[in-house]
Amino acid sequence: MANARQNKQKRIEQKRAKRKSAQKKNDQGTNQTGRPSFRAIITIPKAPVHECWITSSIYEEGMGHVVVSRMLTNGNIAFGGFLLDIYCLGVKDCFLSIKPKFEYDGFRAKYESMYKLENIHQTCAFKLVDGAVDYARSLGFKPHKDFKNNKLIFGDLDPSLCPTTYEYGKDGKPFYISGPDDSQARQQSIINQLRRVYKDDEFDFMVGDLPLDVVDEIDGKDLMFSEYSITGEPISDEY
């Protein structure tokens, strides 16, 4: 009889601990999978913009990151990142995360140690990303599968308010540069798609080893968002 009461009490305590854990994640803006909670999905687009920045090499190399962040009412930072290929493929990777401010600051500091960052107005960040997506679609390429959900970080920003004009492609042509994770089959598929839209002299491509005069030391870490990168897996709360 005593054992039965002890087991019942243990189950009650386990349920309480589970509820507390779920409440803590909800307070942080994430659910039990680590993804933004339903409440966060509603509030993120309406939260004030904290800051927006890009890796400035995007204009020279055609590849770079755009990060947009918003301050939530509990002090946490919701931020979305987009790996852009403005020469050809548009949004190659993206993520959406919610972290305490000190962890977000650590994330930015980590990027500052690897890249030169440039602040950008939020409407221009949206315009740059949206334009890259439209350009890639015109070539027959879809954005990363999580883009539809993760673009909510832009909320009701109006990209038409950005006075900057962005150019896509290189020297007026699509230019596909293969990434370190692009298999030969993927490389050929992308080139074949470009040939469906353009003649061979109307686009350029480079696969395999990349000379420094074309792209400055692009490697695996340059093309990924490190632990923030997601490809359909839950966003981790670990930093």
mmCIF file of C-alpha atoms in Angstrom:
data_model
loop_
_atom_site.group_PDB
_atom_site.id
_atom_site.type_symbol
_atom_site.label_atom_id
_atom_site.label_comp_id
_atom_site.label_asym_id
_atom_site.label_seq_id
_atom_site.Cartn_x
_atom_site.Cartn_y
_atom_site.Cartn_z
ATOM 1 C CA MET A 1 0.000 0.000 0.000
ATOM 2 C CA ALA A 2 2.859 2.343 0.916
ATOM 3 C CA ASN A 3 4.592 1.551 -2.367
ATOM 4 C CA ALA A 4 1.432 2.391 -4.312
ATOM 5 C CA ARG A 5 1.201 5.804 -2.604
ATOM 6 C CA GLN A 6 4.892 6.455 -3.248
ATOM 7 C CA ASN A 7 4.522 5.573 -6.922
ATOM 8 C CA LYS A 8 1.476 7.820 -7.240
ATOM 9 C CA GLN A 9 3.339 10.703 -5.593
ATOM 10 C CA LYS A 10 6.308 10.123 -7.906
ATOM 11 C CA ARG A 11 4.055 10.314 -10.972
ATOM 12 C CA ILE A 12 2.503 13.555 -9.682
ATOM 13 C CA GLU A 13 5.965 15.081 -9.170
ATOM 14 C CA GLN A 14 7.066 14.002 -12.644
ATOM 15 C CA LYS A 15 3.996 15.665 -14.166
ATOM 16 C CA ARG A 16 4.694 18.857 -12.216
ATOM 17 C CA ALA A 17 8.311 18.877 -13.410
ATOM 18 C CA LYS A 18 7.167 18.333 -16.983
ATOM 19 C CA ARG A 19 4.671 21.223 -16.734
ATOM 20 C CA LYS A 20 7.364 23.514 -15.300
ATOM 21 C CA SER A 21 9.749 22.592 -18.105
ATOM 22 C CA ALA A 22 7.067 23.229 -20.726
ATOM 23 C CA GLN A 23 6.163 26.561 -19.107
ATOM 24 C CA LYS A 24 9.829 27.608 -19.052
ATOM 25 C CA LYS A 25 10.181 26.905 -22.762
ATOM 26 C CA ASN A 26 6.925 28.710 -23.463
ATOM 27 C CA ASP A 27 8.185 31.717 -21.511
ATOM 28 C CA GLN A 28 11.335 31.656 -23.652
ATOM 29 C CA GLY A 29 9.190 31.494 -26.771
ATOM 30 C CA THR A 30 9.883 27.880 -27.728
ATOM 31 C CA ASN A 31 7.834 24.707 -27.460
ATOM 32 C CA GLN A 32 8.973 21.243 -26.398
ATOM 33 C CA THR A 33 10.515 20.548 -29.816
ATOM 34 C CA GLY A 34 12.661 23.659 -29.516
ATOM 35 C CA ARG A 35 10.773 25.419 -32.295
ATOM 36 C CA PRO A 36 9.142 28.819 -31.724
ATOM 37 C CA SER A 37 5.867 28.337 -29.877
ATOM 38 C CA PHE A 38 2.498 29.293 -31.326
ATOM 39 C CA ARG A 39 2.456 32.376 -29.116
ATOM 40 C CA ALA A 40 5.906 33.366 -30.366
ATOM 41 C CA ILE A 41 4.861 32.877 -33.988
ATOM 42 C CA ILE A 42 2.076 35.403 -33.381
ATOM 43 C CA THR A 43 4.204 37.898 -31.468
ATOM 44 C CA ILE A 44 7.506 37.769 -33.417
ATOM 45 C CA PRO A 45 6.286 39.735 -36.461
ATOM 46 C CA LYS A 46 4.905 42.476 -34.178
ATOM 47 C CA ALA A 47 7.922 42.789 -31.881
ATOM 48 C CA PRO A 48 10.172 45.825 -32.349
ATOM 49 C CA VAL A 49 13.205 45.290 -34.570
ATOM 50 C CA HIS A 50 16.378 44.932 -32.510
ATOM 51 C CA GLU A 51 18.960 45.087 -35.302
ATOM 52 C CA CYS A 52 19.726 43.829 -38.803
ATOM 53 C CA TRP A 53 23.105 43.017 -40.281
ATOM 54 C CA ILE A 54 24.781 41.284 -43.186
ATOM 55 C CA THR A 55 28.213 39.888 -43.939
ATOM 56 C CA SER A 56 29.580 42.653 -46.154
ATOM 57 C CA SER A 57 31.382 40.206 -48.454
ATOM 58 C CA ILE A 58 28.018 39.267 -49.946
ATOM 59 C CA TYR A 59 28.387 41.970 -52.590
ATOM 60 C CA GLU A 60 31.894 40.863 -53.602
ATOM 61 C CA GLU A 61 31.518 37.106 -53.346
ATOM 62 C CA GLY A 62 27.837 36.666 -54.176
ATOM 63 C CA MET A 63 27.398 34.629 -50.996
ATOM 64 C CA GLY A 64 26.684 35.868 -47.495
ATOM 65 C CA HIS A 65 24.403 36.007 -44.486
ATOM 66 C CA VAL A 66 21.521 38.286 -43.578
ATOM 67 C CA VAL A 67 20.323 38.317 -39.959
ATOM 68 C CA VAL A 68 17.220 40.112 -38.671
ATOM 69 C CA SER A 69 16.413 40.243 -34.955
ATOM 70 C CA ARG A 70 13.488 41.421 -32.811
ATOM 71 C CA MET A 71 13.202 42.109 -29.080
ATOM 72 C CA LEU A 72 10.417 40.131 -27.407
ATOM 73 C CA THR A 73 8.507 41.442 -24.391
ATOM 74 C CA ASN A 74 10.318 39.034 -22.029
ATOM 75 C CA GLY A 75 13.728 40.356 -23.134
ATOM 76 C CA ASN A 76 14.607 37.418 -25.345
ATOM 77 C CA ILE A 77 15.728 37.945 -28.928
ATOM 78 C CA ALA A 78 13.973 36.313 -31.873
ATOM 79 C CA PHE A 79 16.265 36.237 -34.852
ATOM 80 C CA GLY A 80 16.209 34.788 -38.318
ATOM 81 C CA GLY A 81 19.188 34.171 -40.569
ATOM 82 C CA PHE A 82 19.342 33.663 -44.313
ATOM 83 C CA LEU A 83 22.268 32.305 -46.297
ATOM 84 C CA LEU A 84 22.009 34.129 -49.622
ATOM 85 C CA ASP A 85 23.453 33.292 -53.001
ATOM 86 C CA ILE A 86 22.708 36.504 -54.900
ATOM 87 C CA TYR A 87 24.452 35.195 -58.008
ATOM 88 C CA CYS A 88 22.094 32.290 -58.631
ATOM 89 C CA LEU A 89 20.309 30.169 -56.010
ATOM 90 C CA GLY A 90 18.708 32.727 -53.685
ATOM 91 C CA VAL A 91 18.107 31.458 -50.122
ATOM 92 C CA LYS A 92 20.278 28.365 -49.707
ATOM 93 C CA ASP A 93 19.718 27.940 -45.969
ATOM 94 C CA CYS A 94 17.810 29.683 -43.181
ATOM 95 C CA PHE A 95 16.888 29.440 -39.530
ATOM 96 C CA LEU A 96 14.647 31.016 -36.916
ATOM 97 C CA SER A 97 15.614 30.971 -33.251
ATOM 98 C CA ILE A 98 14.755 32.555 -29.898
ATOM 99 C CA LYS A 99 17.504 33.045 -27.337
ATOM 100 C CA PRO A 100 18.240 35.128 -24.249
ATOM 101 C CA LYS A 101 19.942 38.352 -25.271
ATOM 102 C CA PHE A 102 23.356 37.317 -23.966
ATOM 103 C CA GLU A 103 23.266 34.212 -26.158
ATOM 104 C CA TYR A 104 22.223 36.236 -29.173
ATOM 105 C CA ASP A 105 25.098 38.639 -28.439
ATOM 106 C CA GLY A 106 27.422 35.628 -28.372
ATOM 107 C CA PHE A 107 26.065 34.496 -31.719
ATOM 108 C CA ARG A 108 26.793 37.906 -33.255
ATOM 109 C CA ALA A 109 30.252 38.054 -31.650
ATOM 110 C CA LYS A 110 31.042 34.676 -33.161
ATOM 111 C CA TYR A 111 30.173 35.991 -36.611
ATOM 112 C CA GLU A 112 32.162 39.180 -36.024
ATOM 113 C CA SER A 113 35.224 37.035 -35.331
ATOM 114 C CA MET A 114 34.900 35.386 -38.763
ATOM 115 C CA TYR A 115 33.398 38.065 -41.016
ATOM 116 C CA LYS A 116 33.148 41.782 -41.486
ATOM 117 C CA LEU A 117 29.574 42.706 -40.560
ATOM 118 C CA GLU A 118 27.575 45.643 -41.842
ATOM 119 C CA ASN A 119 24.412 47.051 -40.297
ATOM 120 C CA ILE A 120 21.514 47.342 -42.717
ATOM 121 C CA HIS A 121 18.052 48.887 -42.423
ATOM 122 C CA GLN A 122 15.352 46.302 -41.823
ATOM 123 C CA THR A 123 13.434 47.191 -44.991
ATOM 124 C CA CYS A 124 16.619 46.777 -47.024
ATOM 125 C CA ALA A 125 17.348 43.421 -45.393
ATOM 126 C CA PHE A 126 13.905 42.260 -46.508
ATOM 127 C CA LYS A 127 14.367 43.744 -49.985
ATOM 128 C CA LEU A 128 17.745 42.037 -50.434
ATOM 129 C CA VAL A 129 16.416 38.624 -49.373
ATOM 130 C CA ASP A 130 13.125 38.938 -51.249
ATOM 131 C CA GLY A 131 14.913 40.034 -54.407
ATOM 132 C CA ALA A 132 17.290 37.077 -54.208
ATOM 133 C CA VAL A 133 14.330 34.714 -53.898
ATOM 134 C CA ASP A 134 12.577 36.296 -56.888
ATOM 135 C CA TYR A 135 15.748 36.168 -58.977
ATOM 136 C CA ALA A 136 16.342 32.494 -58.173
ATOM 137 C CA ARG A 137 12.706 31.677 -58.968
ATOM 138 C CA SER A 138 13.116 33.323 -62.373
ATOM 139 C CA LEU A 139 15.914 30.809 -63.007
ATOM 140 C CA GLY A 140 13.781 27.895 -61.806
ATOM 141 C CA PHE A 141 15.160 27.510 -58.266
ATOM 142 C CA LYS A 142 13.043 27.477 -55.110
ATOM 143 C CA PRO A 143 14.248 28.922 -51.781
ATOM 144 C CA HIS A 144 15.162 26.667 -48.873
ATOM 145 C CA LYS A 145 12.146 24.657 -47.714
ATOM 146 C CA ASP A 146 12.010 26.490 -44.359
ATOM 147 C CA PHE A 147 11.960 29.946 -45.928
ATOM 148 C CA LYS A 148 8.170 30.218 -45.988
ATOM 149 C CA ASN A 149 7.971 29.787 -42.205
ATOM 150 C CA ASN A 150 11.148 31.617 -41.256
ATOM 151 C CA LYS A 151 10.398 34.758 -43.258
ATOM 152 C CA LEU A 152 7.879 35.703 -40.539
ATOM 153 C CA ILE A 153 10.832 37.465 -38.881
ATOM 154 C CA PHE A 154 10.246 40.240 -41.447
ATOM 155 C CA GLY A 155 6.683 40.743 -40.200
ATOM 156 C CA ASP A 156 4.954 43.670 -41.902
ATOM 157 C CA LEU A 157 8.156 45.353 -43.098
ATOM 158 C CA ASP A 158 7.718 47.025 -46.481
ATOM 159 C CA PRO A 159 10.715 46.351 -48.768
ATOM 160 C CA SER A 160 9.529 49.047 -51.184
ATOM 161 C CA LEU A 161 10.574 51.641 -48.582
ATOM 162 C CA CYS A 162 14.241 50.694 -49.057
ATOM 163 C CA PRO A 163 15.865 53.172 -51.493
ATOM 164 C CA THR A 164 18.764 50.849 -52.351
ATOM 165 C CA THR A 165 18.778 49.000 -55.665
ATOM 166 C CA TYR A 166 20.255 45.505 -55.517
ATOM 167 C CA GLU A 167 21.669 43.618 -58.471
ATOM 168 C CA TYR A 168 21.579 39.868 -58.791
ATOM 169 C CA GLY A 169 23.721 37.600 -60.905
ATOM 170 C CA LYS A 170 27.295 38.544 -61.821
ATOM 171 C CA ASP A 171 28.082 40.866 -64.717
ATOM 172 C CA GLY A 172 24.474 40.623 -65.838
ATOM 173 C CA LYS A 173 24.438 36.803 -65.903
ATOM 174 C CA PRO A 174 23.483 34.006 -63.519
ATOM 175 C CA PHE A 175 26.670 32.580 -61.993
ATOM 176 C CA TYR A 176 26.464 29.238 -60.217
ATOM 177 C CA ILE A 177 29.327 28.519 -57.800
ATOM 178 C CA SER A 178 29.175 25.038 -56.326
ATOM 179 C CA GLY A 179 29.277 24.657 -52.565
ATOM 180 C CA PRO A 180 31.402 22.112 -50.691
ATOM 181 C CA ASP A 181 28.331 19.948 -50.028
ATOM 182 C CA ASP A 182 27.028 19.985 -53.599
ATOM 183 C CA SER A 183 27.305 16.497 -55.061
ATOM 184 C CA GLN A 184 28.164 16.023 -58.723
ATOM 185 C CA ALA A 185 24.536 15.076 -59.328
ATOM 186 C CA ARG A 186 23.332 18.347 -57.738
ATOM 187 C CA GLN A 187 25.890 20.382 -59.652
ATOM 188 C CA GLN A 188 24.752 18.842 -62.916
ATOM 189 C CA SER A 189 21.083 19.321 -62.037
ATOM 190 C CA ILE A 190 21.620 23.054 -61.406
ATOM 191 C CA ILE A 191 23.588 23.497 -64.626
ATOM 192 C CA ASN A 192 20.935 21.583 -66.567
ATOM 193 C CA GLN A 193 18.241 23.874 -65.143
ATOM 194 C CA LEU A 194 20.204 26.963 -66.198
ATOM 195 C CA ARG A 195 20.477 25.490 -69.707
ATOM 196 C CA ARG A 196 16.707 25.175 -69.837
ATOM 197 C CA VAL A 197 16.426 28.945 -69.357
ATOM 198 C CA TYR A 198 19.577 30.304 -71.020
ATOM 199 C CA LYS A 199 22.044 29.496 -73.764
ATOM 200 C CA ASP A 200 25.486 28.385 -72.612
ATOM 201 C CA ASP A 201 27.006 31.800 -73.226
ATOM 202 C CA GLU A 202 24.275 33.505 -71.179
ATOM 203 C CA PHE A 203 25.293 32.107 -67.790
ATOM 204 C CA ASP A 204 28.480 31.104 -66.006
ATOM 205 C CA PHE A 205 29.305 28.392 -63.524
ATOM 206 C CA MET A 206 32.227 27.094 -61.523
ATOM 207 C CA VAL A 207 32.343 23.739 -59.808
ATOM 208 C CA GLY A 208 35.006 22.030 -57.777
ATOM 209 C CA ASP A 209 37.944 23.952 -56.314
ATOM 210 C CA LEU A 210 37.373 27.696 -56.222
ATOM 211 C CA PRO A 211 40.286 30.056 -56.975
ATOM 212 C CA LEU A 212 40.711 32.942 -54.553
ATOM 213 C CA ASP A 213 40.280 35.533 -57.291
ATOM 214 C CA VAL A 214 36.708 34.299 -57.767
ATOM 215 C CA VAL A 215 35.625 33.727 -54.177
ATOM 216 C CA ASP A 216 37.709 34.602 -51.142
ATOM 217 C CA GLU A 217 38.226 31.387 -49.198
ATOM 218 C CA ILE A 218 34.681 30.051 -49.319
ATOM 219 C CA ASP A 219 34.659 26.815 -47.334
ATOM 220 C CA GLY A 220 32.225 24.664 -45.386
ATOM 221 C CA LYS A 221 31.838 26.981 -42.407
ATOM 222 C CA ASP A 222 31.273 29.949 -44.696
ATOM 223 C CA LEU A 223 28.277 28.269 -46.252
ATOM 224 C CA MET A 224 26.552 27.105 -43.100
ATOM 225 C CA PHE A 225 24.954 28.672 -40.055
ATOM 226 C CA SER A 226 26.867 26.338 -37.733
ATOM 227 C CA GLU A 227 24.665 25.054 -34.899
ATOM 228 C CA TYR A 228 21.842 27.402 -35.897
ATOM 229 C CA SER A 229 21.472 25.811 -39.310
ATOM 230 C CA ILE A 230 18.381 23.668 -39.697
ATOM 231 C CA THR A 231 17.190 21.429 -42.485
ATOM 232 C CA GLY A 232 13.809 20.392 -41.184
ATOM 233 C CA GLU A 233 15.118 19.328 -37.757
ATOM 234 C CA PRO A 234 13.892 20.989 -34.541
ATOM 235 C CA ILE A 235 15.770 24.097 -33.462
ATOM 236 C CA SER A 236 17.865 23.208 -30.439
ATOM 237 C CA ASP A 237 17.914 25.295 -27.291
ATOM 238 C CA GLU A 238 21.609 24.498 -26.969
ATOM 239 C CA TYR A 239 24.067 27.184 -28.073
#
